[in-house]
XYZ file of C-alpha atoms in Angstrom:
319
model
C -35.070 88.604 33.586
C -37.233 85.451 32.038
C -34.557 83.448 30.039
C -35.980 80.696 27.440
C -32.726 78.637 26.191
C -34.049 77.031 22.747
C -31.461 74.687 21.658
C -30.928 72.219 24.522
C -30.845 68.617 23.931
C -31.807 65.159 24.664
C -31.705 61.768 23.815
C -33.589 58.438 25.572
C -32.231 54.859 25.682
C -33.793 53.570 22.467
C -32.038 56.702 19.989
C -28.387 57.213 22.345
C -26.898 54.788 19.831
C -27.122 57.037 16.865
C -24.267 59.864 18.658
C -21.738 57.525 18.760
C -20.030 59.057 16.061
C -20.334 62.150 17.221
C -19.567 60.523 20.643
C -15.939 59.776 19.217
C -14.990 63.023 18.935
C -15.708 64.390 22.398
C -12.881 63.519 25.869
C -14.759 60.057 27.443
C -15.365 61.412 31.041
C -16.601 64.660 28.773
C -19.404 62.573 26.977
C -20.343 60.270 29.565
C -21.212 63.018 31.748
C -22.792 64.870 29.023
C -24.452 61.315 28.322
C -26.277 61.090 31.471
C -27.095 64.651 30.898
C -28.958 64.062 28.250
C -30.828 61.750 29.440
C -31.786 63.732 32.572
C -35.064 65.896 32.738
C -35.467 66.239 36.366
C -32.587 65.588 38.958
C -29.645 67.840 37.316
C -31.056 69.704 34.556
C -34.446 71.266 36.030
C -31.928 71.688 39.229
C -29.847 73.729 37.109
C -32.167 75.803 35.408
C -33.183 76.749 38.951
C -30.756 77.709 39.985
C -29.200 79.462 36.884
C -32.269 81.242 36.192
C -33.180 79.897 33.004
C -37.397 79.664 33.184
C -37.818 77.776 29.972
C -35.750 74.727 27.987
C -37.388 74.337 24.154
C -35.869 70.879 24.114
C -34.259 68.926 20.936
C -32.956 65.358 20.069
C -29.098 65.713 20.045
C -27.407 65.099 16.681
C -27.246 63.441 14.785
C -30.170 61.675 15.607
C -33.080 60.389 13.359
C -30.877 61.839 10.504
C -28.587 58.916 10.720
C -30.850 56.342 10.712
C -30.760 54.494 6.921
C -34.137 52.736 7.347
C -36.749 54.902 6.286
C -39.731 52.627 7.650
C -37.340 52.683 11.009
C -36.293 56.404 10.551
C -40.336 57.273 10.664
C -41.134 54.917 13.532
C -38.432 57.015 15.749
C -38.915 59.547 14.802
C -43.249 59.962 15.987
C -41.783 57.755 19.186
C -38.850 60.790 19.908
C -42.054 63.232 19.343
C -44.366 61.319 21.154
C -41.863 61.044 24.355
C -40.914 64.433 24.309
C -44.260 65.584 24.080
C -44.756 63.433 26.964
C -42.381 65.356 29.023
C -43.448 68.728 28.002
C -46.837 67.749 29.057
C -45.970 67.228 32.816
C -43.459 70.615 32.798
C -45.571 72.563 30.616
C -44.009 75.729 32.122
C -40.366 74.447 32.309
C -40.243 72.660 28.642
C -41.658 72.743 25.245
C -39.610 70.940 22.017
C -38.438 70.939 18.317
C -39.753 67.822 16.442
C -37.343 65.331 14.904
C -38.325 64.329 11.503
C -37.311 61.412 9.442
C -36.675 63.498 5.954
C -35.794 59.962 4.395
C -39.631 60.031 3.580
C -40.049 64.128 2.926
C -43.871 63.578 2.783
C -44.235 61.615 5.647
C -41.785 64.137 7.307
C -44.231 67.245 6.514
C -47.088 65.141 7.821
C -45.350 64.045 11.153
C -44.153 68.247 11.643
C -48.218 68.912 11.090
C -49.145 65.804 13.511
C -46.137 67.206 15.839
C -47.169 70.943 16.213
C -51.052 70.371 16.027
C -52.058 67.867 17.923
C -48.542 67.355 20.395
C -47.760 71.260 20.690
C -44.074 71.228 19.749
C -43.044 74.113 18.127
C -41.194 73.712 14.819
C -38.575 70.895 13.426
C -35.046 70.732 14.577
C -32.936 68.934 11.493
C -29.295 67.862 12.785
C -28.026 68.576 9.383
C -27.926 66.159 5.842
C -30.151 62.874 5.239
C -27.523 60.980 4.272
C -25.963 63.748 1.843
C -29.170 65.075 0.933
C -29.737 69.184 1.792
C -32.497 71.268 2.761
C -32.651 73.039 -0.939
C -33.248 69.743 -2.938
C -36.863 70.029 -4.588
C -37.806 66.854 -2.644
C -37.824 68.684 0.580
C -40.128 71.241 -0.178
C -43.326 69.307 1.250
C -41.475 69.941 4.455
C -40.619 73.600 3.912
C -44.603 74.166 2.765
C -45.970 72.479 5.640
C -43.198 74.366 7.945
C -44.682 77.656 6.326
C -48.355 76.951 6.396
C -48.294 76.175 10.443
C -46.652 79.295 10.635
C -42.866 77.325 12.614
C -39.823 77.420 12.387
C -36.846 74.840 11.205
C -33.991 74.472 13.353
C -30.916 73.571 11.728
C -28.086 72.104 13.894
C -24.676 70.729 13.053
C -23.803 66.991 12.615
C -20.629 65.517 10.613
C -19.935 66.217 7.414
C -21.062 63.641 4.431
C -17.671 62.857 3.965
C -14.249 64.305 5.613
C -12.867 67.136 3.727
C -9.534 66.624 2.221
C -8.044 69.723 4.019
C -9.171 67.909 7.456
C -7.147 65.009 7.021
C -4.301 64.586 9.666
C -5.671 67.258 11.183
C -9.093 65.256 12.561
C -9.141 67.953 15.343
C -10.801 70.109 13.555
C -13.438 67.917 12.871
C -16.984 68.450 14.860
C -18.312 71.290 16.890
C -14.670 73.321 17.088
C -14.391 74.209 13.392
C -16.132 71.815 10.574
C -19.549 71.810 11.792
C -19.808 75.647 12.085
C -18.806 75.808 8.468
C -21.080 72.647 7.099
C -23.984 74.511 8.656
C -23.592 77.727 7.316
C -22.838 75.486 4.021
C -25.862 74.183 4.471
C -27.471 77.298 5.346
C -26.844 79.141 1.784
C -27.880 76.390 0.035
C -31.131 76.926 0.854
C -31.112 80.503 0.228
C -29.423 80.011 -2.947
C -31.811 77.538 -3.747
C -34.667 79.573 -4.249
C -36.135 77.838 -1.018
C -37.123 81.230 0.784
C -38.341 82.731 -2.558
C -41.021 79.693 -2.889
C -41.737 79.910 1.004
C -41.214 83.236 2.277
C -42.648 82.675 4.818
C -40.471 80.193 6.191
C -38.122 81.020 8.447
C -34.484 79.100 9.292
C -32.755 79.077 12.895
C -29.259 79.053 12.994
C -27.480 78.361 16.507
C -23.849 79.224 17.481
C -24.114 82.928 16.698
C -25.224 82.268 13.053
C -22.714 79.333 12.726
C -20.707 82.539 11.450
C -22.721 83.645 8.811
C -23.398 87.599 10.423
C -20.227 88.170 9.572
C -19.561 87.749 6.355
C -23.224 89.496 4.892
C -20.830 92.734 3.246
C -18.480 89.718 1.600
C -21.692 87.388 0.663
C -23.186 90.615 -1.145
C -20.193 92.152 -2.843
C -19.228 89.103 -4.036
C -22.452 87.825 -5.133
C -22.511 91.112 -7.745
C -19.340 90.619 -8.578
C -19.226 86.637 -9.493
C -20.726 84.429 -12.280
C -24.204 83.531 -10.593
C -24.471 80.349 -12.558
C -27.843 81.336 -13.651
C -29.582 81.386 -10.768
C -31.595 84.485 -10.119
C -32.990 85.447 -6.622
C -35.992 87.669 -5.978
C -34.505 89.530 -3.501
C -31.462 91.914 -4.779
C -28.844 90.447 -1.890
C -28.256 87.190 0.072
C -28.344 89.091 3.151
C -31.643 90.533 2.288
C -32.994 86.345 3.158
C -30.187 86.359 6.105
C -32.214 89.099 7.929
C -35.635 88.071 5.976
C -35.863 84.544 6.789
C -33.336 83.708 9.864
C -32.969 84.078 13.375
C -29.842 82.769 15.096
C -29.256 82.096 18.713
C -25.848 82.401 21.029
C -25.967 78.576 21.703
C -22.338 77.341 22.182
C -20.555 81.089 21.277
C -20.496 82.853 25.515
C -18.533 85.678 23.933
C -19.451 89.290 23.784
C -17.422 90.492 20.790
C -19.969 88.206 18.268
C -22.954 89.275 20.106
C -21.949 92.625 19.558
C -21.242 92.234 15.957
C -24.279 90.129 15.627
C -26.380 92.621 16.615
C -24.635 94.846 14.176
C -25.299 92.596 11.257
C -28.804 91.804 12.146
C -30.286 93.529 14.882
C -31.926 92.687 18.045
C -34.914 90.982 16.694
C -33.282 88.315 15.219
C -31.045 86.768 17.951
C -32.418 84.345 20.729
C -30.816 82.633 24.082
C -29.553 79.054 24.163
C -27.280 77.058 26.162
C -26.213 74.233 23.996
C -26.899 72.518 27.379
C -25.459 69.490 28.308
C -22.279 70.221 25.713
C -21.693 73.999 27.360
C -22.414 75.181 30.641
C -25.689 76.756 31.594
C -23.686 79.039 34.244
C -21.150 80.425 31.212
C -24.256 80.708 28.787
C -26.412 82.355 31.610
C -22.980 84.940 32.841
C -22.401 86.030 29.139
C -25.792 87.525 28.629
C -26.262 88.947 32.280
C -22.744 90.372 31.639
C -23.019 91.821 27.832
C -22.736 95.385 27.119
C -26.926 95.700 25.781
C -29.458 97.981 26.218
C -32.161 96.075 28.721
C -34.314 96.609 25.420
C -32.064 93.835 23.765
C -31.183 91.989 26.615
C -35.238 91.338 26.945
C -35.404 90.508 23.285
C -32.847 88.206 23.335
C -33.492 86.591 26.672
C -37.663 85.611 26.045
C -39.571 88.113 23.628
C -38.180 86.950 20.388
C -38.425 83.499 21.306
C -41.872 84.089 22.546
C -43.018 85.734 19.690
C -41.523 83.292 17.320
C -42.742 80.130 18.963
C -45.940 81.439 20.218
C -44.849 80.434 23.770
Protein backbone atom coordinates (compact mmCIF):
# COMPACT_ATOMS: atom_id res chain seq x y z
CA UNK A 1 0.00 0.00 0.00
CA UNK A 2 1.37 3.75 -1.03
CA UNK A 3 2.62 5.19 2.37
CA UNK A 4 3.29 9.18 2.46
CA UNK A 5 5.10 9.86 6.02
CA UNK A 6 4.40 13.79 6.55
CA UNK A 7 6.38 14.79 9.46
CA UNK A 8 10.00 13.85 8.72
CA UNK A 9 12.73 16.22 9.25
CA UNK A 10 15.77 17.98 8.23
CA UNK A 11 18.20 20.42 8.89
CA UNK A 12 21.45 21.75 6.57
CA UNK A 13 24.79 23.07 7.90
CA UNK A 14 23.90 26.76 8.09
CA UNK A 15 20.42 26.11 10.63
CA UNK A 16 21.98 22.61 12.73
CA UNK A 17 23.06 25.15 15.34
CA UNK A 18 19.64 26.16 16.42
CA UNK A 19 18.81 22.12 17.96
CA UNK A 20 21.37 22.28 20.26
CA UNK A 21 19.10 22.69 22.95
CA UNK A 22 17.04 20.28 21.98
CA UNK A 23 20.30 18.37 21.15
CA UNK A 24 21.00 18.31 25.05
CA UNK A 25 18.35 16.34 25.86
CA UNK A 26 18.80 13.37 23.54
CA UNK A 27 21.90 10.16 24.46
CA UNK A 28 25.18 11.69 22.24
CA UNK A 29 25.73 8.59 19.96
CA UNK A 30 21.60 8.97 19.76
CA UNK A 31 21.82 12.58 18.23
CA UNK A 32 24.85 12.35 16.31
CA UNK A 33 23.47 9.62 14.38
CA UNK A 34 20.20 11.24 14.17
CA UNK A 35 22.44 14.39 13.21
CA UNK A 36 23.82 12.98 10.14
CA UNK A 37 20.38 11.78 9.51
CA UNK A 38 19.13 14.80 9.13
CA UNK A 39 21.25 15.98 7.04
CA UNK A 40 20.96 13.02 4.63
CA UNK A 41 18.52 13.07 1.55
CA UNK A 42 19.98 10.42 -0.52
CA UNK A 43 22.47 7.70 0.85
CA UNK A 44 20.40 6.43 4.10
CA UNK A 45 17.14 8.00 4.04
CA UNK A 46 15.84 7.48 0.29
CA UNK A 47 17.66 3.88 0.99
CA UNK A 48 15.34 3.44 3.72
CA UNK A 49 12.24 4.50 2.36
CA UNK A 50 13.02 1.83 -0.24
CA UNK A 51 13.27 -0.46 1.37
CA UNK A 52 10.58 0.19 4.11
CA UNK A 53 8.08 0.99 1.63
CA UNK A 54 7.39 4.42 2.38
CA UNK A 55 6.75 6.16 -1.42
CA UNK A 56 6.61 9.70 -0.19
CA UNK A 57 8.60 11.96 2.71
CA UNK A 58 6.63 15.64 3.08
CA UNK A 59 9.83 16.93 4.61
CA UNK A 60 10.21 19.64 7.61
CA UNK A 61 13.03 21.69 9.35
CA UNK A 62 13.57 19.91 12.75
CA UNK A 63 12.75 21.98 15.84
CA UNK A 64 13.22 24.20 16.95
CA UNK A 65 14.46 25.79 14.08
CA UNK A 66 13.76 29.33 12.62
CA UNK A 67 11.59 29.70 15.83
CA UNK A 68 14.64 30.19 17.89
CA UNK A 69 16.29 32.55 16.03
CA UNK A 70 15.94 36.28 17.97
CA UNK A 71 16.88 38.34 14.88
CA UNK A 72 13.96 39.00 12.96
CA UNK A 73 15.89 40.50 9.81
CA UNK A 74 18.07 37.04 10.35
CA UNK A 75 14.96 34.89 11.30
CA UNK A 76 13.41 36.01 7.63
CA UNK A 77 16.65 35.55 5.71
CA UNK A 78 16.61 31.67 6.95
CA UNK A 79 13.91 31.17 6.84
CA UNK A 80 13.21 31.88 2.44
CA UNK A 81 16.99 30.16 2.35
CA UNK A 82 15.47 26.76 4.45
CA UNK A 83 12.44 27.16 1.76
CA UNK A 84 14.45 27.85 -1.03
CA UNK A 85 16.84 24.64 -0.30
CA UNK A 86 14.20 22.42 0.39
CA UNK A 87 12.39 23.34 -2.52
CA UNK A 88 15.53 22.64 -4.19
CA UNK A 89 15.49 19.10 -3.15
CA UNK A 90 11.93 18.43 -3.79
CA UNK A 91 12.53 19.61 -7.22
CA UNK A 92 15.06 16.81 -8.19
CA UNK A 93 12.77 13.92 -6.13
CA UNK A 94 9.58 15.31 -7.08
CA UNK A 95 8.04 11.84 -6.56
CA UNK A 96 10.01 10.89 -3.37
CA UNK A 97 9.67 14.48 -1.46
CA UNK A 98 7.58 17.49 -1.12
CA UNK A 99 7.90 19.97 2.28
CA UNK A 100 6.29 22.17 5.04
CA UNK A 101 7.65 25.79 4.92
CA UNK A 102 9.48 27.27 7.89
CA UNK A 103 8.38 30.70 8.66
CA UNK A 104 10.00 33.37 10.66
CA UNK A 105 6.63 34.50 12.75
CA UNK A 106 8.99 37.20 14.43
CA UNK A 107 7.68 39.35 11.42
CA UNK A 108 3.84 37.75 11.15
CA UNK A 109 3.39 39.74 7.87
CA UNK A 110 6.39 38.89 6.31
CA UNK A 111 5.66 35.28 7.57
CA UNK A 112 2.13 35.17 5.62
CA UNK A 113 3.92 36.56 2.60
CA UNK A 114 6.90 34.02 2.63
CA UNK A 115 3.91 30.86 3.25
CA UNK A 116 2.18 32.59 -0.11
CA UNK A 117 5.79 32.92 -1.91
CA UNK A 118 6.46 29.21 -0.41
CA UNK A 119 3.30 27.32 -1.68
CA UNK A 120 2.83 29.38 -5.00
CA UNK A 121 5.66 29.80 -6.64
CA UNK A 122 8.11 26.82 -4.67
CA UNK A 123 5.17 24.14 -4.31
CA UNK A 124 5.53 23.31 -0.61
CA UNK A 125 2.53 22.48 0.91
CA UNK A 126 1.60 24.33 4.10
CA UNK A 127 3.82 25.80 7.21
CA UNK A 128 5.31 23.59 9.80
CA UNK A 129 5.72 25.94 13.19
CA UNK A 130 8.07 24.08 15.85
CA UNK A 131 6.03 25.63 18.53
CA UNK A 132 6.28 29.49 20.39
CA UNK A 133 8.23 32.65 18.87
CA UNK A 134 9.90 33.30 21.74
CA UNK A 135 6.70 32.90 24.11
CA UNK A 136 4.43 34.16 21.64
CA UNK A 137 1.31 31.52 20.53
CA UNK A 138 -0.55 30.82 17.53
CA UNK A 139 -3.93 32.59 19.04
CA UNK A 140 -2.32 36.10 19.61
CA UNK A 141 -4.18 38.64 17.17
CA UNK A 142 -0.76 39.36 15.59
CA UNK A 143 -0.66 36.03 13.98
CA UNK A 144 -3.68 36.13 12.17
CA UNK A 145 -2.05 37.48 8.78
CA UNK A 146 -0.55 34.04 8.88
CA UNK A 147 -3.69 32.07 9.71
CA UNK A 148 -5.62 34.25 6.70
CA UNK A 149 -3.06 33.65 4.23
CA UNK A 150 -2.86 29.79 5.51
CA UNK A 151 -6.75 29.78 4.79
CA UNK A 152 -6.93 31.64 1.55
CA UNK A 153 -4.23 29.10 -0.25
CA UNK A 154 -6.37 26.57 0.96
CA UNK A 155 -2.90 24.64 3.47
CA UNK A 156 -2.42 23.49 6.26
CA UNK A 157 -0.21 24.53 9.57
CA UNK A 158 1.80 21.99 11.11
CA UNK A 159 2.41 22.39 14.63
CA UNK A 160 5.35 20.45 16.19
CA UNK A 161 6.82 20.40 19.66
CA UNK A 162 9.91 22.40 20.83
CA UNK A 163 10.83 23.35 24.64
CA UNK A 164 8.78 25.00 26.71
CA UNK A 165 9.17 29.04 27.24
CA UNK A 166 10.34 28.40 30.49
CA UNK A 167 10.71 24.99 32.67
CA UNK A 168 7.70 24.23 34.62
CA UNK A 169 8.10 24.23 38.30
CA UNK A 170 6.75 20.60 38.62
CA UNK A 171 9.75 19.57 36.11
CA UNK A 172 12.39 20.64 38.24
CA UNK A 173 14.71 17.77 39.54
CA UNK A 174 12.95 15.77 37.49
CA UNK A 175 14.56 17.29 33.93
CA UNK A 176 13.71 13.81 32.45
CA UNK A 177 10.64 14.61 31.71
CA UNK A 178 11.54 17.41 29.81
CA UNK A 179 11.32 17.14 25.73
CA UNK A 180 9.69 14.66 23.46
CA UNK A 181 8.89 11.89 26.48
CA UNK A 182 6.35 13.97 28.41
CA UNK A 183 6.54 18.05 28.31
CA UNK A 184 6.41 18.59 24.72
CA UNK A 185 3.30 16.38 24.16
CA UNK A 186 1.55 18.50 26.73
CA UNK A 187 3.00 22.17 25.52
CA UNK A 188 1.60 21.22 22.14
CA UNK A 189 -1.68 20.27 22.95
CA UNK A 190 -1.31 23.58 25.26
CA UNK A 191 -0.66 25.22 22.45
CA UNK A 192 -3.17 23.55 20.46
CA UNK A 193 -6.37 24.86 22.58
CA UNK A 194 -5.18 28.07 22.63
CA UNK A 195 -5.93 28.53 19.35
CA UNK A 196 -9.23 27.01 19.47
CA UNK A 197 -10.05 28.88 22.47
CA UNK A 198 -8.92 31.81 20.86
CA UNK A 199 -11.50 32.25 18.47
CA UNK A 200 -8.74 31.46 15.76
CA UNK A 201 -10.87 28.70 13.87
CA UNK A 202 -14.08 30.81 14.28
CA UNK A 203 -12.30 33.83 12.22
CA UNK A 204 -10.67 31.18 9.76
CA UNK A 205 -12.69 28.22 9.46
CA UNK A 206 -11.25 27.28 7.04
CA UNK A 207 -8.01 26.74 8.44
CA UNK A 208 -7.05 23.67 9.42
CA UNK A 209 -4.22 22.60 12.34
CA UNK A 210 -2.00 19.28 12.18
CA UNK A 211 -1.16 17.77 15.22
CA UNK A 212 1.58 14.87 15.19
CA UNK A 213 2.15 12.18 17.90
CA UNK A 214 -1.39 10.82 17.84
CA UNK A 215 -2.93 14.29 18.60
CA UNK A 216 -0.09 15.10 21.11
CA UNK A 217 -2.97 13.43 23.32
CA UNK A 218 -5.67 15.58 22.72
CA UNK A 219 -8.31 12.52 21.17
CA UNK A 220 -8.52 11.51 24.34
CA UNK A 221 -9.64 13.80 26.45
CA UNK A 222 -12.64 15.42 23.81
CA UNK A 223 -15.65 13.84 26.53
CA UNK A 224 -13.45 15.72 29.52
CA UNK A 225 -12.69 19.01 27.24
CA UNK A 226 -16.62 19.17 26.60
CA UNK A 227 -18.11 18.32 29.96
CA UNK A 228 -15.95 20.46 31.52
CA UNK A 229 -16.15 23.29 29.25
CA UNK A 230 -20.22 23.41 30.25
CA UNK A 231 -19.54 22.97 33.47
CA UNK A 232 -16.65 25.77 34.20
CA UNK A 233 -16.55 29.63 34.28
CA UNK A 234 -15.71 30.34 30.47
CA UNK A 235 -14.10 33.62 31.31
CA UNK A 236 -16.22 35.27 28.80
CA UNK A 237 -15.19 33.87 25.91
CA UNK A 238 -17.89 32.54 23.68
CA UNK A 239 -17.23 30.05 20.76
CA UNK A 240 -19.42 29.61 17.70
CA UNK A 241 -19.39 26.17 17.76
CA UNK A 242 -21.36 24.53 20.93
CA UNK A 243 -18.10 22.15 21.96
CA UNK A 244 -14.26 22.27 21.73
CA UNK A 245 -14.31 19.03 20.12
CA UNK A 246 -16.67 20.23 17.54
CA UNK A 247 -13.04 22.46 16.15
CA UNK A 248 -10.94 19.15 17.25
CA UNK A 249 -12.75 17.16 14.47
CA UNK A 250 -13.63 20.57 12.42
CA UNK A 251 -10.33 22.01 12.01
CA UNK A 252 -7.52 19.18 12.85
CA UNK A 253 -5.98 16.28 11.52
CA UNK A 254 -3.33 14.45 13.54
CA UNK A 255 -0.81 11.95 12.40
CA UNK A 256 0.86 8.69 14.32
CA UNK A 257 4.36 10.35 14.09
CA UNK A 258 6.43 9.17 17.13
CA UNK A 259 3.24 7.03 18.94
CA UNK A 260 3.92 2.96 16.93
CA UNK A 261 1.19 1.75 19.25
CA UNK A 262 -2.10 0.26 18.33
CA UNK A 263 -4.17 0.93 21.46
CA UNK A 264 -4.09 5.07 20.50
CA UNK A 265 -4.71 4.39 16.96
CA UNK A 266 -7.57 2.53 17.93
CA UNK A 267 -8.90 5.06 20.25
CA UNK A 268 -7.98 7.72 17.83
CA UNK A 269 -10.02 6.51 15.39
CA UNK A 270 -12.73 6.33 17.96
CA UNK A 271 -12.47 9.96 18.85
CA UNK A 272 -12.13 11.20 15.38
CA UNK A 273 -12.51 8.89 12.71
CA UNK A 274 -10.57 7.73 9.82
CA UNK A 275 -10.49 10.89 7.90
CA UNK A 276 -8.65 12.75 10.17
CA UNK A 277 -5.48 10.68 10.94
CA UNK A 278 -2.36 10.57 8.56
CA UNK A 279 1.11 8.41 8.49
CA UNK A 280 4.42 9.79 9.75
CA UNK A 281 7.59 8.49 10.93
CA UNK A 282 9.09 11.17 13.02
CA UNK A 283 12.08 9.94 10.92
CA UNK A 284 15.39 10.33 11.91
CA UNK A 285 14.17 10.49 15.90
CA UNK A 286 11.98 6.98 15.45
CA UNK A 287 12.49 4.25 13.23
CA UNK A 288 10.94 4.05 9.81
CA UNK A 289 10.81 0.05 10.23
CA UNK A 290 8.68 0.43 13.81
CA UNK A 291 6.54 3.33 12.19
CA UNK A 292 6.12 1.27 8.88
CA UNK A 293 5.34 -2.47 11.21
CA UNK A 294 2.68 -0.62 13.39
CA UNK A 295 0.43 0.34 10.56
CA UNK A 296 0.99 -2.90 8.37
CA UNK A 297 0.25 -4.67 11.70
CA UNK A 298 -2.95 -2.59 13.16
CA UNK A 299 -6.22 -4.15 13.57
CA UNK A 300 -8.08 -1.61 10.48
CA UNK A 301 -10.32 -2.13 7.92
CA UNK A 302 -8.05 -1.78 4.46
CA UNK A 303 -10.64 1.22 4.08
CA UNK A 304 -8.67 3.01 6.98
CA UNK A 305 -5.49 1.59 6.52
CA UNK A 306 -5.67 3.39 2.81
CA UNK A 307 -6.87 6.57 4.42
CA UNK A 308 -4.36 6.74 6.77
CA UNK A 309 -1.47 5.47 4.72
CA UNK A 310 -1.88 8.19 1.38
CA UNK A 311 -5.61 9.36 0.70
CA UNK A 312 -5.97 11.78 3.50
CA UNK A 313 -2.68 13.11 3.03
CA UNK A 314 -3.30 13.31 -0.62
CA UNK A 315 -6.37 14.96 -0.39
CA UNK A 316 -5.20 17.40 2.16
CA UNK A 317 -2.00 18.45 0.48
CA UNK A 318 -3.16 18.14 -3.00
CA UNK A 319 -0.29 15.67 -3.64
Amino acid sequence: MRKIAIEEHFTTSALAHYSLPAAALFDPPQWDAARRHLLDFTDVRLPQMDEFGIDMEVLSLTAPGIQAETDTALATKRAAQANDFLAEITGKHPTRFSGFAALALQDPDGAAAELERAVTQLGLRGALINGHTHGEYLDAEKFWPMWERAEALGVPVYLHPANSYDVWHNLRGHEELIGPMWSWGVETATHALRILFGGVFDRFPGATLVLGHMGEGLPGILWRLDSRWDFLDQRGIRLAKPRPSDYIRDNMMITTSGVCAHAPLLGSLLALGADHIMFATDYPLESNHDAVRFIETAPISETDRAKICHLNAERLLRL
